[in-house]
Coordinates of C-alpha atoms and ligand atoms in Angstrom, one line a residue:
Chain A
M27 CA 84.7 24.7 -61.9
E28 CA 84.8 28.3 -62.8
K29 CA 82.0 30.2 -64.0
I30 CA 82.2 32.7 -67.3
L31 CA 78.4 34.1 -67.6
S32 CA 76.9 33.8 -64.2
K33 CA 79.5 35.3 -62.6
N34 CA 78.1 38.5 -62.2
F35 CA 74.7 36.4 -62.2
F36 CA 73.0 38.5 -58.5
N37 CA 75.7 41.1 -58.0
P38 CA 74.1 45.2 -58.7
E39 CA 77.1 46.4 -59.3
A40 CA 78.9 44.2 -61.9
R41 CA 76.5 45.7 -64.2
K42 CA 78.5 49.5 -64.4
I43 CA 80.5 49.1 -67.2
E44 CA 83.3 50.5 -64.3
V45 CA 82.8 47.5 -62.6
Y46 CA 83.2 45.6 -66.0
L47 CA 86.6 47.5 -67.0
R48 CA 87.9 47.6 -64.0
D49 CA 87.2 43.5 -64.4
G50 CA 89.3 43.1 -67.8
G51 CA 85.4 44.2 -69.5
Y52 CA 86.0 44.9 -73.1
E53 CA 89.6 43.6 -74.1
A54 CA 88.6 41.0 -76.2
A55 CA 86.8 43.2 -78.2
R56 CA 89.6 45.8 -78.2
K57 CA 91.8 42.6 -79.3
A58 CA 89.5 41.9 -81.5
L59 CA 89.2 44.6 -83.2
S60 CA 92.8 46.1 -83.0
E61 CA 94.8 42.9 -83.2
M62 CA 92.8 40.3 -85.1
T63 CA 91.3 40.3 -89.0
P64 CA 87.5 39.8 -89.0
E65 CA 89.1 35.8 -90.4
S66 CA 90.9 35.3 -87.5
V67 CA 88.2 36.3 -84.8
I68 CA 85.7 33.4 -86.8
Q69 CA 88.9 30.7 -86.9
E70 CA 89.0 31.2 -83.4
V71 CA 85.1 30.7 -81.9
T72 CA 84.9 28.0 -85.1
E73 CA 87.6 26.7 -83.2
S74 CA 86.1 26.7 -80.0
S75 CA 83.2 24.0 -80.4
L76 CA 80.4 27.1 -80.1
R77 CA 77.3 26.2 -81.3
G78 CA 74.1 27.8 -81.2
L79 CA 72.5 28.3 -77.3
G80 CA 69.5 29.6 -78.3
G81 CA 67.3 25.7 -79.7
A82 CA 69.0 24.1 -83.0
G83 CA 72.6 23.8 -82.2
F84 CA 73.7 25.2 -85.5
P85 CA 78.1 25.9 -85.4
T86 CA 78.4 29.8 -84.6
G87 CA 81.8 29.6 -86.6
R88 CA 80.5 28.2 -89.6
K89 CA 77.1 30.3 -90.1
W90 CA 79.9 33.9 -89.9
G91 CA 80.6 32.4 -92.7
F92 CA 78.3 32.0 -94.8
I93 CA 77.8 35.4 -94.6
P94 CA 80.0 36.0 -97.5
K95 CA 82.4 38.8 -98.3
D96 CA 81.7 39.9 -101.4
S97 CA 78.1 41.7 -101.5
P98 CA 77.6 45.2 -101.3
K99 CA 74.8 45.4 -99.3
P100 CA 74.8 46.4 -95.2
K101 CA 75.1 43.3 -93.4
Y102 CA 73.1 43.4 -89.9
L103 CA 73.9 40.9 -87.0
I104 CA 70.5 40.0 -84.8
I105 CA 69.7 39.2 -81.0
N106 CA 67.3 37.0 -81.0
S107 CA 66.2 37.2 -77.5
D108 CA 62.4 36.4 -78.0
E109 CA 63.1 33.6 -75.2
S110 CA 59.5 32.3 -75.0
E111 CA 60.1 28.0 -75.3
P112 CA 58.2 27.3 -71.7
G113 CA 61.0 26.3 -69.5
T114 CA 63.7 29.1 -70.4
F115 CA 64.8 31.9 -68.4
K116 CA 69.1 32.3 -69.4
D117 CA 68.3 35.2 -71.6
R118 CA 66.6 37.1 -68.6
H119 CA 69.1 36.3 -66.3
I120 CA 72.6 38.1 -68.6
L121 CA 69.9 41.4 -69.8
E122 CA 69.5 41.1 -66.3
W123 CA 72.5 40.7 -64.5
D124 CA 75.7 40.8 -67.7
P125 CA 74.1 43.6 -69.9
H126 CA 77.8 44.4 -71.2
T127 CA 79.3 40.8 -71.8
L128 CA 76.1 40.9 -75.4
V129 CA 77.5 44.2 -75.5
E130 CA 80.9 43.2 -75.4
G131 CA 80.1 39.4 -78.1
V132 CA 77.9 42.2 -80.2
I133 CA 81.1 44.5 -80.6
I134 CA 83.2 41.5 -81.4
A135 CA 80.4 39.5 -83.7
S136 CA 79.7 42.3 -86.0
Y137 CA 83.2 42.9 -85.9
A138 CA 83.4 39.3 -88.0
I139 CA 81.1 39.2 -90.1
G140 CA 81.1 43.5 -91.2
A141 CA 77.9 44.4 -90.0
H142 CA 77.7 47.9 -88.5
Q143 CA 74.3 47.7 -87.0
V144 CA 72.6 45.3 -84.6
Y145 CA 69.4 45.1 -83.4
V146 CA 68.7 43.6 -79.8
Y147 CA 64.7 41.7 -80.9
T148 CA 63.7 41.4 -76.7
R149 CA 60.1 39.7 -76.0
G150 CA 58.3 42.5 -75.1
E151 CA 57.5 41.0 -71.2
Y152 CA 61.6 41.3 -70.8
Y153 CA 60.6 46.0 -71.2
H154 CA 63.5 46.0 -67.4
Y155 CA 65.8 44.3 -68.8
A156 CA 65.2 46.0 -71.6
N157 CA 65.9 49.2 -69.2
I158 CA 69.1 47.9 -67.9
L159 CA 71.0 46.2 -71.8
Q160 CA 69.6 50.1 -72.5
E161 CA 71.8 52.3 -70.2
A162 CA 74.5 49.6 -70.6
V163 CA 73.7 50.3 -74.2
K164 CA 74.3 54.3 -73.4
E165 CA 76.6 53.9 -70.8
A166 CA 78.6 51.7 -74.3
Y167 CA 78.5 54.5 -76.2
A168 CA 80.1 57.0 -73.9
K169 CA 83.2 55.2 -73.5
G170 CA 83.1 54.9 -77.3
L171 CA 82.9 51.3 -77.2
L172 CA 79.8 52.2 -79.4
G173 CA 79.0 54.2 -82.0
K174 CA 82.0 55.5 -84.9
N175 CA 85.7 54.2 -85.3
I176 CA 85.1 52.5 -82.0
F177 CA 88.9 51.8 -80.1
G178 CA 90.3 53.8 -83.2
S179 CA 90.4 50.8 -85.5
G180 CA 87.4 52.2 -87.7
F181 CA 85.0 49.7 -86.5
D182 CA 81.4 52.1 -87.0
L183 CA 79.2 49.8 -85.0
E184 CA 75.6 51.6 -84.0
L185 CA 73.5 48.5 -81.6
I186 CA 69.6 49.1 -81.6
I187 CA 66.8 47.2 -79.2
H188 CA 63.6 46.5 -80.6
L189 CA 60.8 44.9 -78.2
G190 CA 58.7 42.3 -79.5
A191 CA 54.9 42.2 -78.2
G192 CA 54.4 39.1 -77.1
A193 CA 54.1 35.7 -79.7
Y194 CA 56.8 33.1 -79.7
I195 CA 56.9 32.4 -83.0
C196 CA 58.5 35.5 -82.9
G197 CA 61.8 33.3 -81.7
E198 CA 62.2 31.5 -85.3
E199 CA 65.2 32.6 -87.1
T200 CA 62.8 34.1 -89.9
A201 CA 59.2 35.1 -88.1
L202 CA 61.9 37.5 -85.6
L203 CA 62.9 39.1 -89.3
E204 CA 59.1 39.7 -89.9
S205 CA 57.6 40.7 -87.2
L206 CA 62.3 43.7 -87.5
E207 CA 60.2 44.5 -90.5
G208 CA 57.2 46.1 -88.9
K209 CA 55.1 42.6 -89.9
R210 CA 52.9 39.8 -88.7
G211 CA 55.5 36.8 -87.6
W212 CA 54.8 34.5 -90.6
P213 CA 58.0 32.1 -90.8
R214 CA 60.0 32.4 -94.1
L215 CA 60.5 29.2 -96.9
K216 CA 64.1 29.0 -96.3
P217 CA 66.1 28.3 -98.5
P218 CA 67.0 31.5 -99.2
F219 CA 68.9 31.1 -95.6
P220 CA 68.8 34.8 -94.1
A221 CA 72.9 34.6 -94.2
I222 CA 72.2 35.2 -97.7
S223 CA 68.6 37.0 -97.6
G224 CA 67.8 37.9 -94.2
F225 CA 67.1 41.7 -92.9
L226 CA 65.5 44.1 -95.4
G227 CA 66.7 42.1 -97.9
C228 CA 70.1 42.0 -96.7
P229 CA 72.4 39.1 -95.5
T230 CA 71.7 38.5 -91.6
V231 CA 73.0 37.0 -89.4
V232 CA 70.4 35.8 -86.5
N233 CA 72.1 34.5 -82.7
N234 CA 71.0 34.0 -79.2
T235 CA 71.7 36.0 -75.8
E236 CA 73.1 34.0 -75.1
T237 CA 75.7 32.6 -77.6
I238 CA 77.0 35.4 -77.9
A239 CA 77.7 36.8 -75.1
Y240 CA 79.5 33.3 -74.8
V241 CA 82.0 35.1 -76.8
P242 CA 84.7 37.7 -75.4
S243 CA 85.5 35.0 -73.0
I244 CA 86.6 33.4 -76.4
I245 CA 88.3 35.9 -77.5
R246 CA 90.1 36.3 -74.0
N247 CA 90.6 32.5 -74.0
G248 CA 90.9 31.2 -76.7
G249 CA 88.5 28.8 -79.2
E250 CA 90.8 26.0 -77.8
W251 CA 90.6 26.6 -74.1
F252 CA 86.5 26.8 -74.9
A253 CA 86.1 24.3 -76.1
A254 CA 87.9 21.2 -73.6
L255 CA 85.9 22.8 -71.8
G256 CA 82.5 20.4 -72.6
T257 CA 82.5 17.9 -75.4
P258 CA 83.7 17.0 -78.4
R259 CA 82.6 19.5 -81.0
N260 CA 80.4 21.1 -78.4
G261 CA 82.4 23.0 -76.5
G262 CA 82.2 25.2 -73.6
M263 CA 79.6 26.0 -70.5
R264 CA 76.1 26.5 -71.2
L265 CA 73.6 28.1 -68.7
Y266 CA 71.1 25.6 -67.5
S267 CA 67.4 26.6 -66.2
V268 CA 66.4 24.4 -64.3
S269 CA 62.2 24.7 -62.9
G270 CA 59.8 22.9 -62.0
H271 CA 59.7 19.4 -59.1
V272 CA 63.0 20.3 -57.6
K273 CA 64.1 22.7 -54.8
R274 CA 65.8 24.8 -56.2
P275 CA 64.7 26.2 -58.7
G276 CA 67.0 29.0 -61.4
V277 CA 70.3 28.7 -63.6
Y278 CA 73.0 27.0 -62.6
E279 CA 76.4 27.2 -65.8
L280 CA 77.3 23.7 -65.8
P281 CA 79.7 22.6 -68.3
L282 CA 78.3 21.0 -72.4
G283 CA 77.4 17.0 -70.7
T284 CA 77.3 17.7 -67.3
P285 CA 74.6 14.4 -66.5
L286 CA 71.2 15.6 -66.3
R287 CA 71.2 13.5 -62.7
E288 CA 73.7 16.0 -61.7
I289 CA 71.9 19.1 -62.2
I290 CA 68.6 18.2 -61.0
Y291 CA 70.2 16.4 -57.6
Q292 CA 73.1 18.3 -57.3
H293 CA 72.9 21.4 -58.6
A294 CA 68.8 21.8 -58.4
G295 CA 68.7 20.5 -54.5
G296 CA 67.1 17.3 -56.1
M297 CA 63.5 17.1 -55.4
R298 CA 61.5 19.0 -53.1
S299 CA 59.8 17.4 -50.6
D300 CA 62.0 14.6 -51.5
R301 CA 59.9 12.9 -54.1
K302 CA 60.2 10.8 -57.0
L303 CA 61.2 11.9 -59.7
R304 CA 58.5 10.7 -62.6
A305 CA 59.8 12.6 -65.9
V306 CA 62.6 15.3 -66.9
I307 CA 62.3 17.7 -70.0
P308 CA 65.5 17.8 -71.3
G309 CA 65.5 21.4 -73.7
G310 CA 62.4 23.9 -73.7
S311 CA 59.0 22.2 -74.4
S312 CA 60.1 21.2 -77.9
S313 CA 62.3 18.9 -76.7
P314 CA 61.1 14.8 -76.1
V315 CA 60.5 13.7 -73.0
L316 CA 63.2 11.8 -70.6
T317 CA 61.8 9.1 -67.6
A318 CA 63.4 8.7 -64.2
A319 CA 66.3 6.0 -65.4
E320 CA 67.1 8.1 -68.8
I321 CA 68.3 11.0 -66.1
D322 CA 72.2 9.9 -66.1
V323 CA 72.8 10.7 -69.8
K324 CA 75.0 13.9 -70.6
M325 CA 73.2 17.2 -71.0
D326 CA 75.4 18.1 -74.6
F327 CA 73.3 18.1 -78.3
D328 CA 75.2 15.1 -79.6
S329 CA 74.3 12.7 -76.7
L330 CA 71.2 14.3 -76.4
A331 CA 70.4 13.3 -79.5
A332 CA 71.7 9.0 -79.5
V333 CA 68.6 8.9 -77.3
G334 CA 66.1 11.0 -79.0
S335 CA 65.5 13.9 -78.1
M336 CA 67.3 17.7 -78.3
L337 CA 69.4 19.9 -76.1
G338 CA 67.2 22.4 -77.5
S339 CA 67.6 25.7 -74.9
A340 CA 68.6 24.1 -72.2
G341 CA 66.0 24.1 -70.1
V342 CA 65.1 21.5 -68.1
I343 CA 62.3 21.0 -66.3
V344 CA 61.2 18.1 -64.0
M345 CA 57.7 16.4 -62.5
D346 CA 57.8 14.3 -59.5
E347 CA 55.8 11.0 -59.2
G348 CA 52.5 13.2 -58.5
T349 CA 52.2 14.4 -61.8
C350 CA 49.2 14.3 -63.7
L351 CA 50.8 13.6 -67.1
L352 CA 48.0 13.8 -69.3
K353 CA 48.0 17.0 -68.5
A354 CA 51.3 17.9 -68.7
L355 CA 50.8 17.3 -72.0
T356 CA 47.7 18.7 -72.4
I357 CA 49.5 22.0 -71.5
L358 CA 52.2 21.7 -73.9
S359 CA 49.1 21.0 -76.6
K360 CA 47.2 23.7 -76.0
F361 CA 50.3 26.0 -76.4
Y362 CA 51.1 25.6 -79.5
Q363 CA 48.2 25.6 -81.1
H364 CA 47.6 29.4 -80.1
E365 CA 51.4 30.1 -81.2
S366 CA 50.9 28.1 -84.3
C367 CA 51.0 31.4 -86.8
G368 CA 48.3 30.0 -89.1
Q369 CA 50.4 29.4 -91.7
C370 CA 50.5 26.1 -93.0
T371 CA 47.2 22.9 -92.2
P372 CA 48.9 21.1 -90.7
C373 CA 50.2 23.2 -88.5
R374 CA 47.1 25.1 -87.2
E375 CA 44.3 22.8 -87.3
G376 CA 46.6 19.5 -86.7
T377 CA 47.3 21.5 -83.2
G378 CA 43.6 22.7 -82.4
W379 CA 42.8 18.0 -83.2
M380 CA 45.1 17.5 -81.3
T381 CA 44.9 20.0 -78.2
R382 CA 40.9 19.3 -78.1
I383 CA 41.9 15.1 -78.3
L384 CA 43.9 15.3 -75.0
N385 CA 41.1 18.2 -73.2
R386 CA 38.4 15.6 -73.9
S387 CA 41.0 13.2 -72.5
L388 CA 41.3 14.5 -69.5
T389 CA 38.3 15.4 -69.0
G390 CA 37.4 12.1 -69.2
D391 CA 35.4 11.4 -71.9
G392 CA 38.2 10.3 -74.3
V393 CA 37.3 7.3 -76.8
Q394 CA 38.9 4.2 -77.6
G395 CA 41.9 5.1 -79.7
D396 CA 41.9 8.6 -78.7
L397 CA 46.1 7.4 -78.3
E398 CA 46.0 5.5 -82.3
N399 CA 44.4 9.5 -83.6
L400 CA 46.4 10.8 -81.2
L401 CA 49.9 9.6 -83.0
R402 CA 48.3 9.9 -86.8
I403 CA 47.8 13.6 -86.1
A404 CA 50.5 13.7 -84.6
G405 CA 52.0 11.8 -88.1
N406 CA 50.6 13.9 -90.6
I407 CA 52.4 17.5 -88.9
I408 CA 55.7 16.1 -88.6
G409 CA 57.4 17.2 -91.0
N410 CA 54.8 19.0 -93.1
T411 CA 55.8 22.1 -91.8
I412 CA 57.5 26.1 -92.9
C413 CA 58.9 26.3 -89.0
P414 CA 59.4 23.6 -86.6
L415 CA 57.1 24.3 -85.1
G416 CA 54.7 22.0 -86.0
D417 CA 57.3 19.5 -85.0
A418 CA 57.8 21.4 -81.2
A419 CA 54.4 20.5 -81.4
V420 CA 54.5 16.6 -82.4
L421 CA 57.9 16.0 -80.3
P422 CA 56.0 15.5 -76.6
V423 CA 53.4 14.2 -78.1
Q424 CA 54.9 11.0 -79.7
S425 CA 57.5 11.3 -76.7
F426 CA 54.4 10.9 -74.4
I427 CA 52.5 7.6 -74.9
K428 CA 55.5 6.2 -76.2
K429 CA 57.0 6.5 -72.5
F430 CA 54.2 6.3 -70.3
R431 CA 51.8 4.9 -72.3
E432 CA 50.6 2.9 -70.1
E433 CA 49.1 5.7 -67.7
F434 CA 48.1 7.5 -70.8
E435 CA 45.8 4.1 -71.4
S436 CA 44.7 3.4 -67.3
H437 CA 43.2 7.9 -66.9
L438 CA 41.6 7.1 -70.8
Q439 CA 40.0 4.2 -68.4
H440 CA 39.1 5.6 -65.1
G441 CA 37.9 9.0 -66.7
K442 CA 41.0 10.7 -64.2
C443 CA 44.7 10.4 -63.1
L444 CA 45.4 7.8 -60.8
A445 CA 49.0 9.6 -60.2
V446 CA 47.4 12.4 -58.5
A447 CA 47.0 11.8 -54.7
Chain B
M19 CA 44.1 65.0 -91.0
S20 CA 44.2 62.4 -88.4
L21 CA 47.9 62.7 -87.1
E22 CA 45.7 65.5 -84.0
V23 CA 45.2 62.6 -82.3
L24 CA 48.8 62.1 -81.0
S25 CA 50.3 63.6 -79.0
E26 CA 53.7 66.5 -79.6
K27 CA 55.6 64.5 -77.1
M28 CA 54.7 61.1 -79.0
L29 CA 55.6 62.5 -82.8
S30 CA 58.7 63.7 -81.3
E31 CA 59.2 59.7 -79.7
I32 CA 58.5 58.4 -82.8
S33 CA 60.6 60.8 -85.1
E34 CA 63.0 59.2 -83.0
I35 CA 62.1 55.8 -83.5
L36 CA 61.4 56.4 -87.4
A37 CA 65.9 57.3 -86.9
R38 CA 66.5 54.1 -85.6
Y39 CA 65.6 51.6 -88.7
P40 CA 66.7 51.7 -92.6
Q41 CA 62.7 51.6 -93.8
Q42 CA 59.9 53.0 -92.0
R43 CA 57.8 49.7 -91.8
A44 CA 60.5 48.5 -89.6
A45 CA 59.2 50.7 -86.7
L46 CA 56.1 49.7 -86.7
L47 CA 56.0 47.8 -83.6
P48 CA 58.1 50.0 -82.0
I49 CA 55.2 53.3 -82.8
L50 CA 53.2 51.2 -81.4
N51 CA 53.9 49.5 -77.9
A52 CA 55.1 53.6 -77.4
C53 CA 51.3 54.4 -77.8
Q54 CA 50.1 51.9 -76.2
R55 CA 52.5 52.6 -73.2
E56 CA 51.0 55.9 -74.1
Y57 CA 47.5 56.1 -74.4
G58 CA 46.8 52.5 -72.7
F59 CA 45.6 51.0 -76.2
I60 CA 45.4 51.6 -79.9
S61 CA 42.5 53.2 -80.2
Q62 CA 41.1 52.8 -83.8
R63 CA 41.9 57.5 -84.8
T64 CA 45.7 55.6 -83.2
E65 CA 46.3 52.9 -85.6
E66 CA 44.5 55.7 -89.2
A67 CA 47.5 57.8 -87.6
V68 CA 49.8 55.9 -87.6
A69 CA 48.5 54.2 -91.1
E70 CA 49.4 57.7 -92.7
L71 CA 52.7 58.2 -90.6
L72 CA 53.9 55.6 -92.3
G73 CA 51.8 55.4 -95.6
I74 CA 51.0 52.2 -95.5
P75 CA 46.7 51.1 -95.3
V76 CA 45.2 50.9 -91.7
I77 CA 44.5 46.5 -92.5
E78 CA 48.1 46.4 -92.7
I79 CA 48.2 47.5 -88.7
R80 CA 45.5 46.3 -87.5
E81 CA 45.9 42.2 -89.1
T82 CA 49.6 43.5 -87.0
I83 CA 47.9 44.3 -83.7
S84 CA 45.6 41.5 -84.4
F85 CA 48.6 39.4 -84.3
Y86 CA 50.6 40.2 -81.2
S87 CA 49.0 39.3 -77.9
L88 CA 50.7 42.3 -75.6
L89 CA 49.0 44.3 -78.6
R90 CA 45.2 45.6 -77.5
R91 CA 42.9 47.9 -78.7
K92 CA 40.7 48.1 -76.2
P93 CA 41.2 49.7 -73.1
A94 CA 42.5 47.0 -69.8
G95 CA 42.9 47.8 -66.2
K96 CA 45.1 49.8 -64.5
Y97 CA 46.4 47.2 -62.7
H98 CA 46.6 44.5 -65.4
L99 CA 47.1 40.1 -63.8
Q100 CA 48.8 37.7 -65.8
F101 CA 49.4 34.8 -64.6
C102 CA 51.5 32.3 -66.5
T103 CA 50.3 28.9 -66.8
N104 CA 51.7 27.0 -68.5
I105 CA 53.8 24.4 -67.6
S106 CA 56.1 24.8 -65.0
C107 CA 54.4 27.8 -63.6
S108 CA 51.4 24.9 -63.1
L109 CA 53.5 22.5 -61.9
L110 CA 53.6 24.3 -59.3
G111 CA 49.7 25.5 -58.4
A112 CA 49.2 28.4 -60.5
E113 CA 45.4 27.1 -61.2
E114 CA 45.4 28.0 -57.5
S115 CA 45.7 31.7 -57.8
V116 CA 44.2 32.7 -61.1
A117 CA 40.9 31.0 -59.6
S118 CA 41.5 33.2 -56.0
A119 CA 42.3 36.2 -58.2
C120 CA 38.6 36.0 -59.9
R121 CA 36.9 35.3 -57.4
Q122 CA 38.2 38.6 -55.4
L123 CA 37.4 40.4 -58.0
G124 CA 34.1 38.7 -59.0
I125 CA 35.5 38.7 -61.9
H126 CA 36.5 36.7 -65.3
E127 CA 39.4 35.3 -66.9
G128 CA 39.9 37.7 -69.4
D129 CA 37.6 40.4 -67.5
T130 CA 38.4 43.6 -66.1
T131 CA 36.6 44.8 -63.1
Q132 CA 33.9 48.3 -63.3
D133 CA 36.0 50.4 -61.8
N134 CA 39.4 49.9 -64.6
R135 CA 42.0 49.0 -61.8
F136 CA 42.3 44.8 -62.9
T137 CA 41.9 43.3 -65.0
I138 CA 43.0 39.0 -65.5
T139 CA 44.6 37.2 -68.3
T140 CA 46.0 33.6 -68.0
V141 CA 49.2 33.6 -70.3
E142 CA 52.4 32.3 -72.3
C143 CA 55.4 31.5 -70.6
L144 CA 56.8 34.9 -69.1
G145 CA 60.6 33.1 -68.6
A146 CA 60.4 32.9 -64.6
C147 CA 59.8 29.3 -64.9
D148 CA 62.5 30.2 -61.4
M149 CA 59.6 32.2 -60.4
S150 CA 56.9 29.7 -60.9
P151 CA 53.7 30.1 -60.7
S152 CA 54.5 33.7 -61.5
L153 CA 52.8 36.7 -62.2
Q154 CA 53.2 39.9 -64.4
V155 CA 51.2 42.7 -62.9
N156 CA 51.6 45.7 -66.3
D157 CA 55.7 45.4 -66.2
D158 CA 56.3 44.6 -63.4
Y159 CA 57.4 40.7 -62.4
H160 CA 56.7 39.1 -58.9
A161 CA 57.2 35.2 -58.6
N162 CA 56.3 32.3 -56.3
M163 CA 52.4 33.6 -56.4
T164 CA 49.9 31.7 -53.3
S165 CA 46.3 32.6 -53.0
D166 CA 47.1 34.3 -50.3
K167 CA 50.2 36.0 -51.7
V168 CA 48.3 36.8 -54.4
L169 CA 45.2 38.4 -52.2
E170 CA 47.5 40.2 -50.4
L171 CA 48.3 41.8 -53.7
I172 CA 44.8 42.7 -54.6
D173 CA 43.9 43.9 -51.3
K174 CA 47.7 46.7 -51.6
L175 CA 46.7 47.2 -55.2
K176 CA 43.3 48.0 -54.2
D177 CA 45.1 50.5 -51.8
E178 CA 46.8 52.2 -54.1
R179 CA 45.2 55.6 -56.3
Ligands
FMN5 C1 59.5 27.7 -83.1 C2 60.2 28.7 -82.3 C3 60.6 29.1 -81.4 C4 62.2 29.2 -81.1 N1 62.3 30.8 -80.1 C5 63.0 30.6 -80.3 C6 63.9 31.9 -79.4 O1 63.0 32.2 -78.6 N2 65.1 32.3 -78.9 C7 66.2 32.1 -79.5 O2 67.4 32.7 -79.4 N3 66.0 30.9 -80.5 C8 64.9 30.4 -80.6 N4 64.3 30.1 -82.3 C9 65.8 29.5 -83.1 C10 66.5 30.3 -83.6 O3 65.7 29.6 -84.8 C11 67.5 30.7 -84.2 O4 67.8 29.4 -83.8 C12 68.0 31.3 -83.9 O5 68.0 32.2 -83.1 C13 69.9 31.0 -84.2 O6 71.1 30.9 -83.1 P1 71.7 30.7 -82.6 O7 72.5 30.0 -83.6 O8 72.7 31.4 -81.5 O9 71.3 29.7 -81.4 C14 63.3 29.5 -81.8 C15 63.3 28.4 -83.7 C16 61.8 27.9 -82.9 C17 61.1 26.9 -85.0
SF4_6 S1 54.2 24.5 -88.8 FE1 53.0 26.4 -87.6 S2 54.0 28.0 -86.6 FE2 55.5 27.8 -88.2 S3 55.4 29.0 -90.1 FE3 53.5 26.7 -90.1 S4 52.1 27.5 -89.1 FE4 52.9 28.4 -88.5
FES7 S1 55.6 28.5 -67.8 FE1 56.1 30.1 -66.5 S2 57.3 31.8 -66.1 FE2 57.7 30.1 -67.5

């Protein structure tokens, strides 16, 4: 299978603009700006079945179509490079190894929605990677690919890199907008959606880094070509981040719909020390866990939803038979407690309660009824919060207890884990 | 006037930052990031100067700072060891290297050595689970940390002046 985004990974030459141009780089942007209307760009992306790769999987062409054409306000494109979902590290690879593909995607997407200003919101920890992108942006300006009158089309575009300062919640698009406005990252109530009222109240599209990086290939080869690489309604390829107990952790670019088993055992080299697989989180820390018996699932948005999980950010976290699953869940719960912005009571208090109960069970101080209590608290959070972080905190708790109840009960009964050798 | 705490160089960097945003307030995080990079932390006087510059109350600046884990109102050591202890790193034994580092430097997690050379903190996922257990020292990533590797690294940093 031919690679699209990952073909340049680990080749430091490829991030230079001369090399990128020699390989046909920026031809898709030229084509879009000089031969296509914004509407036909959106049409092509819609046909590609490209879906948001930040986690929610919303169809990208449709999202762009929501931007009102007649608004007198400036329109903004915001690239989400906050990448903080545990288990996810693909956007970092794009920033590090293929920054020009992202810049080219930005040009095309901005043209499609009529934005003349773009901010790339990068997590603060990615300081060096943001500098690599900055270098690419500088090269693009020097060649007239950013700035005024790009390709003589009359289209102007400014690209600004904006570093965050450490907060998972700022990956959520409305928290990101608040943060970009210089405030705390407190998610906003929706509606209004960003397409109507986003950055500074203006029409805004927020897209993930990887989503935008696939756009040049779609314009170059056509939406139909991209769609055919994946499964129906789940177009193309994506970057799967694989970590945990596998022989070869890393980023693997594969078609949507690739079986999870193939990703773990073929691409990531199988289990470390050839131990048995116990559990897999398929789509970043927020997605419900799967058992070893469930790994024949196809890794696309619809197939994972059908088995009660989520493709999310495609961060595959692999756990072997020696893993204490109660400990794994406690770590996740603590993470969500720590990252809750504190705005909604069920999320702020509930994540704290769940973490405390899990912690005491872990250390052998659990009491009868703890599992029921956890599920009760989880039930009080889910659906009752402003943003999806509340649900994200609950889904691991519900799925771990449902699928590994015996192990949890044994841990509670013995005051320790019997799985860990 | 509290602006004099900001150097000429800082003020010119700030005006460059301001030019990138349609509204001044949006420049707050980049300005705070720049100040911290220059001065190591954000002092009360820096807060006041930035507040004056942007025309917003100091309390709002402080509120913003306290929201973001990378911004600090106290100095950190010259080498800030940030160990990821989230899931993928923990699955591969992150806690052991944290414990070794603490033992070696004789401090607890969250603390700074008396000579102000090292700070140890544990952090959430660094977006580097392919390098698990991962460690960030200031801006630099370190991969596949073990107790031995972290002790070696500390020895190397100790020798650097
Ligand atoms: C708690 C939370 C954290 C999120 N973190 C990220 C992130 O780090 N990167 C990202 O692209 N999307 C993240 N998202 C999803 C964004 O809200 C948004 O859906 C996405 O950026 C849209 O881009 P896409 O349609 O291209 O995926 C997060 C969502 C939630 C609820
Ligand atoms: S669900 Fe949690 S993170 Fe989201 S807005 Fe409410 S308190 Fe904040
Ligand atoms: S879990 Fe440690 S870097 Fe992601």
